[in-house]
């Protein structure tokens, strides 16, 4: 059991971040850039949008609530079950994030796209829709270093692990770190 926590703790020092050009960024700078983008959006009255599937959907919902309740920042996630089933029925599951982003996202909003695999078609389409709407995109992925999500955002956080638990815990910690810095400044 202690090995599990030791390996998880070590993983926090192995998080990688790259910018939209694929250039490696120091994790501290990547966090500062993300914090700055969110603060800038909030100051202009824009919102933070979170998307994710499964465990990442739980992180997205949790963080959207924390951002608006604790951070006083407009935030939303598109994980309502009626919405998901309606959109997947009418358009296909690959469009469940793309469609609400096309409708609700405004230029200057921030999208935080969370996907352990970085390969989920609905997440990739959601990111493309956010980019088309001129949103600032932050991605969080894991598993394969070659996953497509890892290169789609202005800032991209990658967790080098194939364990869902490790990747999800680390993504949640990154989100909490960003919010804690915003609320403590």
PDB file of C-alpha atoms in Angstrom:
ATOM      1  CA  UNK A   1       0.000   0.000   0.000  1.00  0.00           C
ATOM      2  CA  UNK A   2       2.791   2.432   0.826  1.00  0.00           C
ATOM      3  CA  UNK A   3       4.331   1.760  -2.586  1.00  0.00           C
ATOM      4  CA  UNK A   4       1.076   2.921  -4.195  1.00  0.00           C
ATOM      5  CA  UNK A   5       1.191   6.274  -2.407  1.00  0.00           C
ATOM      6  CA  UNK A   6       4.928   6.626  -2.965  1.00  0.00           C
ATOM      7  CA  UNK A   7       4.442   6.072  -6.719  1.00  0.00           C
ATOM      8  CA  UNK A   8       1.514   8.506  -6.793  1.00  0.00           C
ATOM      9  CA  UNK A   9       3.520  11.159  -4.959  1.00  0.00           C
ATOM     10  CA  UNK A  10       6.453  10.719  -7.334  1.00  0.00           C
ATOM     11  CA  UNK A  11       4.111  11.234 -10.284  1.00  0.00           C
ATOM     12  CA  UNK A  12       3.462  14.851  -9.280  1.00  0.00           C
ATOM     13  CA  UNK A  13       7.117  15.606 -10.066  1.00  0.00           C
ATOM     14  CA  UNK A  14       6.789  13.935 -13.483  1.00  0.00           C
ATOM     15  CA  UNK A  15       3.844  15.964 -14.847  1.00  0.00           C
ATOM     16  CA  UNK A  16       4.746  17.431 -18.219  1.00  0.00           C
ATOM     17  CA  UNK A  17       3.374  20.603 -19.757  1.00  0.00           C
ATOM     18  CA  UNK A  18       3.612  21.840 -23.323  1.00  0.00           C
ATOM     19  CA  UNK A  19       2.255  24.924 -25.034  1.00  0.00           C
ATOM     20  CA  UNK A  20       0.247  25.089 -28.255  1.00  0.00           C
ATOM     21  CA  UNK A  21       3.456  24.826 -30.297  1.00  0.00           C
ATOM     22  CA  UNK A  22       4.514  21.631 -28.501  1.00  0.00           C
ATOM     23  CA  UNK A  23       7.271  23.408 -26.567  1.00  0.00           C
ATOM     24  CA  UNK A  24       7.986  21.993 -23.113  1.00  0.00           C
ATOM     25  CA  UNK A  25       7.076  24.370 -20.295  1.00  0.00           C
ATOM     26  CA  UNK A  26       8.172  24.227 -16.659  1.00  0.00           C
ATOM     27  CA  UNK A  27       5.185  23.031 -14.602  1.00  0.00           C
ATOM     28  CA  UNK A  28       5.274  26.168 -12.427  1.00  0.00           C
ATOM     29  CA  UNK A  29       5.108  28.371 -15.514  1.00  0.00           C
ATOM     30  CA  UNK A  30       2.342  26.239 -17.004  1.00  0.00           C
ATOM     31  CA  UNK A  31       0.302  26.622 -13.828  1.00  0.00           C
ATOM     32  CA  UNK A  32       0.950  30.393 -13.706  1.00  0.00           C
ATOM     33  CA  UNK A  33      -0.101  30.728 -17.361  1.00  0.00           C
ATOM     34  CA  UNK A  34      -3.291  28.771 -16.695  1.00  0.00           C
ATOM     35  CA  UNK A  35      -4.067  30.809 -13.575  1.00  0.00           C
ATOM     36  CA  UNK A  36      -3.506  34.028 -15.497  1.00  0.00           C
ATOM     37  CA  UNK A  37      -5.800  32.946 -18.343  1.00  0.00           C
ATOM     38  CA  UNK A  38      -8.593  32.049 -15.926  1.00  0.00           C
ATOM     39  CA  UNK A  39      -8.208  35.263 -13.908  1.00  0.00           C
ATOM     40  CA  UNK A  40      -8.242  37.315 -17.117  1.00  0.00           C
ATOM     41  CA  UNK A  41     -11.381  35.543 -18.341  1.00  0.00           C
ATOM     42  CA  UNK A  42     -13.111  35.981 -14.974  1.00  0.00           C
ATOM     43  CA  UNK A  43     -12.220  39.690 -14.827  1.00  0.00           C
ATOM     44  CA  UNK A  44     -13.946  40.156 -18.194  1.00  0.00           C
ATOM     45  CA  UNK A  45     -17.039  38.243 -17.062  1.00  0.00           C
ATOM     46  CA  UNK A  46     -16.200  35.132 -19.047  1.00  0.00           C
ATOM     47  CA  UNK A  47     -16.611  31.589 -17.759  1.00  0.00           C
ATOM     48  CA  UNK A  48     -14.651  28.403 -17.353  1.00  0.00           C
ATOM     49  CA  UNK A  49     -16.132  25.336 -19.061  1.00  0.00           C
ATOM     50  CA  UNK A  50     -15.114  21.839 -17.938  1.00  0.00           C
ATOM     51  CA  UNK A  51     -15.619  18.666 -19.985  1.00  0.00           C
ATOM     52  CA  UNK A  52     -14.750  15.031 -19.314  1.00  0.00           C
ATOM     53  CA  UNK A  53     -16.058  11.449 -19.516  1.00  0.00           C
ATOM     54  CA  UNK A  54     -16.490   8.958 -16.668  1.00  0.00           C
ATOM     55  CA  UNK A  55     -14.126   9.768 -13.794  1.00  0.00           C
ATOM     56  CA  UNK A  56     -13.033  12.871 -15.686  1.00  0.00           C
ATOM     57  CA  UNK A  57     -16.704  13.934 -15.858  1.00  0.00           C
ATOM     58  CA  UNK A  58     -16.805  13.734 -12.076  1.00  0.00           C
ATOM     59  CA  UNK A  59     -13.707  15.924 -11.881  1.00  0.00           C
ATOM     60  CA  UNK A  60     -15.286  18.348 -14.378  1.00  0.00           C
ATOM     61  CA  UNK A  61     -18.510  18.620 -12.368  1.00  0.00           C
ATOM     62  CA  UNK A  62     -16.677  18.902  -9.049  1.00  0.00           C
ATOM     63  CA  UNK A  63     -14.333  21.608 -10.320  1.00  0.00           C
ATOM     64  CA  UNK A  64     -17.082  23.630 -12.002  1.00  0.00           C
ATOM     65  CA  UNK A  65     -18.861  23.803  -8.643  1.00  0.00           C
ATOM     66  CA  UNK A  66     -15.666  24.677  -6.743  1.00  0.00           C
ATOM     67  CA  UNK A  67     -14.698  27.375  -9.247  1.00  0.00           C
ATOM     68  CA  UNK A  68     -18.015  29.225  -8.923  1.00  0.00           C
ATOM     69  CA  UNK A  69     -18.756  28.468  -5.256  1.00  0.00           C
ATOM     70  CA  UNK A  70     -15.266  28.887  -3.790  1.00  0.00           C
ATOM     71  CA  UNK A  71     -13.549  30.918  -6.494  1.00  0.00           C
ATOM     72  CA  UNK A  72     -16.485  33.174  -7.394  1.00  0.00           C
ATOM     73  CA  UNK A  73     -15.712  32.469 -11.068  1.00  0.00           C
ATOM     74  CA  UNK A  74     -18.456  31.635 -13.559  1.00  0.00           C
ATOM     75  CA  UNK A  75     -18.011  27.946 -14.322  1.00  0.00           C
ATOM     76  CA  UNK A  76     -20.038  25.126 -15.852  1.00  0.00           C
ATOM     77  CA  UNK A  77     -19.677  21.503 -16.909  1.00  0.00           C
ATOM     78  CA  UNK A  78     -21.777  19.823 -19.572  1.00  0.00           C
ATOM     79  CA  UNK A  79     -22.418  16.523 -17.774  1.00  0.00           C
ATOM     80  CA  UNK A  80     -26.153  16.659 -17.063  1.00  0.00           C
ATOM     81  CA  UNK A  81     -27.559  13.186 -17.763  1.00  0.00           C
ATOM     82  CA  UNK A  82     -30.651  14.440 -19.651  1.00  0.00           C
ATOM     83  CA  UNK A  83     -28.457  16.691 -21.778  1.00  0.00           C
ATOM     84  CA  UNK A  84     -25.985  13.884 -22.522  1.00  0.00           C
ATOM     85  CA  UNK A  85     -28.690  11.392 -23.496  1.00  0.00           C
ATOM     86  CA  UNK A  86     -30.560  13.957 -25.601  1.00  0.00           C
ATOM     87  CA  UNK A  87     -27.483  15.051 -27.529  1.00  0.00           C
ATOM     88  CA  UNK A  88     -26.139  11.529 -27.962  1.00  0.00           C
ATOM     89  CA  UNK A  89     -29.533  10.388 -29.230  1.00  0.00           C
ATOM     90  CA  UNK A  90     -29.980  13.316 -31.626  1.00  0.00           C
ATOM     91  CA  UNK A  91     -26.389  13.849 -32.802  1.00  0.00           C
ATOM     92  CA  UNK A  92     -24.264  10.910 -31.577  1.00  0.00           C
ATOM     93  CA  UNK A  93     -22.127  10.634 -28.468  1.00  0.00           C
ATOM     94  CA  UNK A  94     -19.133  12.094 -30.253  1.00  0.00           C
ATOM     95  CA  UNK A  95     -20.984  15.452 -30.349  1.00  0.00           C
ATOM     96  CA  UNK A  96     -22.163  15.725 -26.709  1.00  0.00           C
ATOM     97  CA  UNK A  97     -19.619  18.440 -25.818  1.00  0.00           C
ATOM     98  CA  UNK A  98     -19.220  20.019 -29.235  1.00  0.00           C
ATOM     99  CA  UNK A  99     -22.899  21.056 -29.490  1.00  0.00           C
ATOM    100  CA  UNK A 100     -23.232  22.883 -26.146  1.00  0.00           C
ATOM    101  CA  UNK A 101     -19.840  24.532 -26.648  1.00  0.00           C
ATOM    102  CA  UNK A 102     -20.960  25.777 -30.065  1.00  0.00           C
ATOM    103  CA  UNK A 103     -24.065  27.238 -28.423  1.00  0.00           C
ATOM    104  CA  UNK A 104     -22.817  28.489 -25.025  1.00  0.00           C
ATOM    105  CA  UNK A 105     -19.102  29.257 -25.397  1.00  0.00           C
ATOM    106  CA  UNK A 106     -18.124  32.853 -25.985  1.00  0.00           C
ATOM    107  CA  UNK A 107     -14.819  34.334 -27.112  1.00  0.00           C
ATOM    108  CA  UNK A 108     -12.591  34.690 -24.069  1.00  0.00           C
ATOM    109  CA  UNK A 109     -14.049  31.730 -22.157  1.00  0.00           C
ATOM    110  CA  UNK A 110     -11.644  29.065 -20.894  1.00  0.00           C
ATOM    111  CA  UNK A 111     -12.242  25.388 -21.694  1.00  0.00           C
ATOM    112  CA  UNK A 112     -10.598  22.792 -19.453  1.00  0.00           C
ATOM    113  CA  UNK A 113     -10.766  19.456 -21.284  1.00  0.00           C
ATOM    114  CA  UNK A 114      -9.990  16.436 -19.099  1.00  0.00           C
ATOM    115  CA  UNK A 115      -9.377  12.976 -20.606  1.00  0.00           C
ATOM    116  CA  UNK A 116      -7.223  10.214 -19.167  1.00  0.00           C
ATOM    117  CA  UNK A 117      -6.593   8.690 -22.608  1.00  0.00           C
ATOM    118  CA  UNK A 118      -6.572  11.963 -24.531  1.00  0.00           C
ATOM    119  CA  UNK A 119      -8.302  10.091 -27.367  1.00  0.00           C
ATOM    120  CA  UNK A 120     -12.026  10.502 -26.665  1.00  0.00           C
ATOM    121  CA  UNK A 121     -13.687  11.752 -29.832  1.00  0.00           C
ATOM    122  CA  UNK A 122     -16.264  13.822 -27.958  1.00  0.00           C
ATOM    123  CA  UNK A 123     -13.530  15.632 -26.006  1.00  0.00           C
ATOM    124  CA  UNK A 124     -11.479  16.279 -29.164  1.00  0.00           C
ATOM    125  CA  UNK A 125     -14.557  17.692 -30.938  1.00  0.00           C
ATOM    126  CA  UNK A 126     -15.359  19.819 -27.890  1.00  0.00           C
ATOM    127  CA  UNK A 127     -11.847  21.288 -27.967  1.00  0.00           C
ATOM    128  CA  UNK A 128     -12.116  22.028 -31.687  1.00  0.00           C
ATOM    129  CA  UNK A 129     -15.462  23.767 -31.106  1.00  0.00           C
ATOM    130  CA  UNK A 130     -13.931  25.844 -28.283  1.00  0.00           C
ATOM    131  CA  UNK A 131     -11.004  26.865 -30.479  1.00  0.00           C
ATOM    132  CA  UNK A 132     -13.455  27.883 -33.229  1.00  0.00           C
ATOM    133  CA  UNK A 133     -15.323  29.988 -30.625  1.00  0.00           C
ATOM    134  CA  UNK A 134     -11.991  31.657 -29.684  1.00  0.00           C
ATOM    135  CA  UNK A 135     -11.769  30.147 -26.206  1.00  0.00           C
ATOM    136  CA  UNK A 136      -8.539  29.649 -24.288  1.00  0.00           C
ATOM    137  CA  UNK A 137      -8.080  25.861 -24.075  1.00  0.00           C
ATOM    138  CA  UNK A 138      -6.293  23.985 -21.300  1.00  0.00           C
ATOM    139  CA  UNK A 139      -6.015  20.198 -21.659  1.00  0.00           C
ATOM    140  CA  UNK A 140      -5.276  17.445 -19.174  1.00  0.00           C
ATOM    141  CA  UNK A 141      -4.425  13.964 -20.389  1.00  0.00           C
ATOM    142  CA  UNK A 142      -2.425  10.857 -19.567  1.00  0.00           C
ATOM    143  CA  UNK A 143      -1.601   7.388 -20.866  1.00  0.00           C
ATOM    144  CA  UNK A 144       0.196   7.682 -24.231  1.00  0.00           C
ATOM    145  CA  UNK A 145       2.502  10.636 -24.768  1.00  0.00           C
ATOM    146  CA  UNK A 146       1.271  10.631 -28.379  1.00  0.00           C
ATOM    147  CA  UNK A 147      -2.403  11.181 -27.468  1.00  0.00           C
ATOM    148  CA  UNK A 148      -3.993  13.844 -29.706  1.00  0.00           C
ATOM    149  CA  UNK A 149      -5.461  15.977 -26.892  1.00  0.00           C
ATOM    150  CA  UNK A 150      -1.991  16.662 -25.527  1.00  0.00           C
ATOM    151  CA  UNK A 151      -1.224  19.051 -28.400  1.00  0.00           C
ATOM    152  CA  UNK A 152      -4.556  20.830 -28.826  1.00  0.00           C
ATOM    153  CA  UNK A 153      -4.617  23.453 -26.063  1.00  0.00           C
ATOM    154  CA  UNK A 154      -2.735  26.651 -25.443  1.00  0.00           C
ATOM    155  CA  UNK A 155      -1.524  24.857 -22.325  1.00  0.00           C
ATOM    156  CA  UNK A 156      -1.448  21.069 -22.065  1.00  0.00           C
ATOM    157  CA  UNK A 157      -0.823  19.053 -18.901  1.00  0.00           C
ATOM    158  CA  UNK A 158       0.226  15.418 -19.364  1.00  0.00           C
ATOM    159  CA  UNK A 159       0.432  12.797 -16.608  1.00  0.00           C
ATOM    160  CA  UNK A 160       2.863  10.018 -17.606  1.00  0.00           C
ATOM    161  CA  UNK A 161       0.912   7.044 -16.264  1.00  0.00           C
ATOM    162  CA  UNK A 162      -1.363   4.307 -17.596  1.00  0.00           C
ATOM    163  CA  UNK A 163      -3.285   4.053 -14.319  1.00  0.00           C
ATOM    164  CA  UNK A 164      -6.728   5.676 -14.404  1.00  0.00           C
ATOM    165  CA  UNK A 165      -6.525   6.301 -10.666  1.00  0.00           C
ATOM    166  CA  UNK A 166      -3.148   8.024 -10.825  1.00  0.00           C
ATOM    167  CA  UNK A 167      -4.104  10.122 -13.849  1.00  0.00           C
ATOM    168  CA  UNK A 168      -7.479  11.157 -12.418  1.00  0.00           C
ATOM    169  CA  UNK A 169      -6.096  12.029  -8.969  1.00  0.00           C
ATOM    170  CA  UNK A 170      -3.353  14.088 -10.581  1.00  0.00           C
ATOM    171  CA  UNK A 171      -5.797  15.937 -12.879  1.00  0.00           C
ATOM    172  CA  UNK A 172      -7.989  16.765  -9.880  1.00  0.00           C
ATOM    173  CA  UNK A 173      -4.928  17.991  -7.969  1.00  0.00           C
ATOM    174  CA  UNK A 174      -3.873  20.237 -10.861  1.00  0.00           C
ATOM    175  CA  UNK A 175      -7.361  21.766 -10.975  1.00  0.00           C
ATOM    176  CA  UNK A 176      -7.387  22.279  -7.203  1.00  0.00           C
ATOM    177  CA  UNK A 177      -3.900  23.798  -7.342  1.00  0.00           C
ATOM    178  CA  UNK A 178      -5.030  26.333  -9.969  1.00  0.00           C
ATOM    179  CA  UNK A 179      -8.138  27.277  -7.992  1.00  0.00           C
ATOM    180  CA  UNK A 180      -6.291  27.439  -4.657  1.00  0.00           C
ATOM    181  CA  UNK A 181      -3.759  29.862  -6.121  1.00  0.00           C
ATOM    182  CA  UNK A 182      -6.539  32.017  -7.548  1.00  0.00           C
ATOM    183  CA  UNK A 183      -8.460  32.143  -4.267  1.00  0.00           C
ATOM    184  CA  UNK A 184      -5.380  32.685  -2.074  1.00  0.00           C
ATOM    185  CA  UNK A 185      -3.939  35.624  -3.996  1.00  0.00           C
TER     186      UNK A 185
END
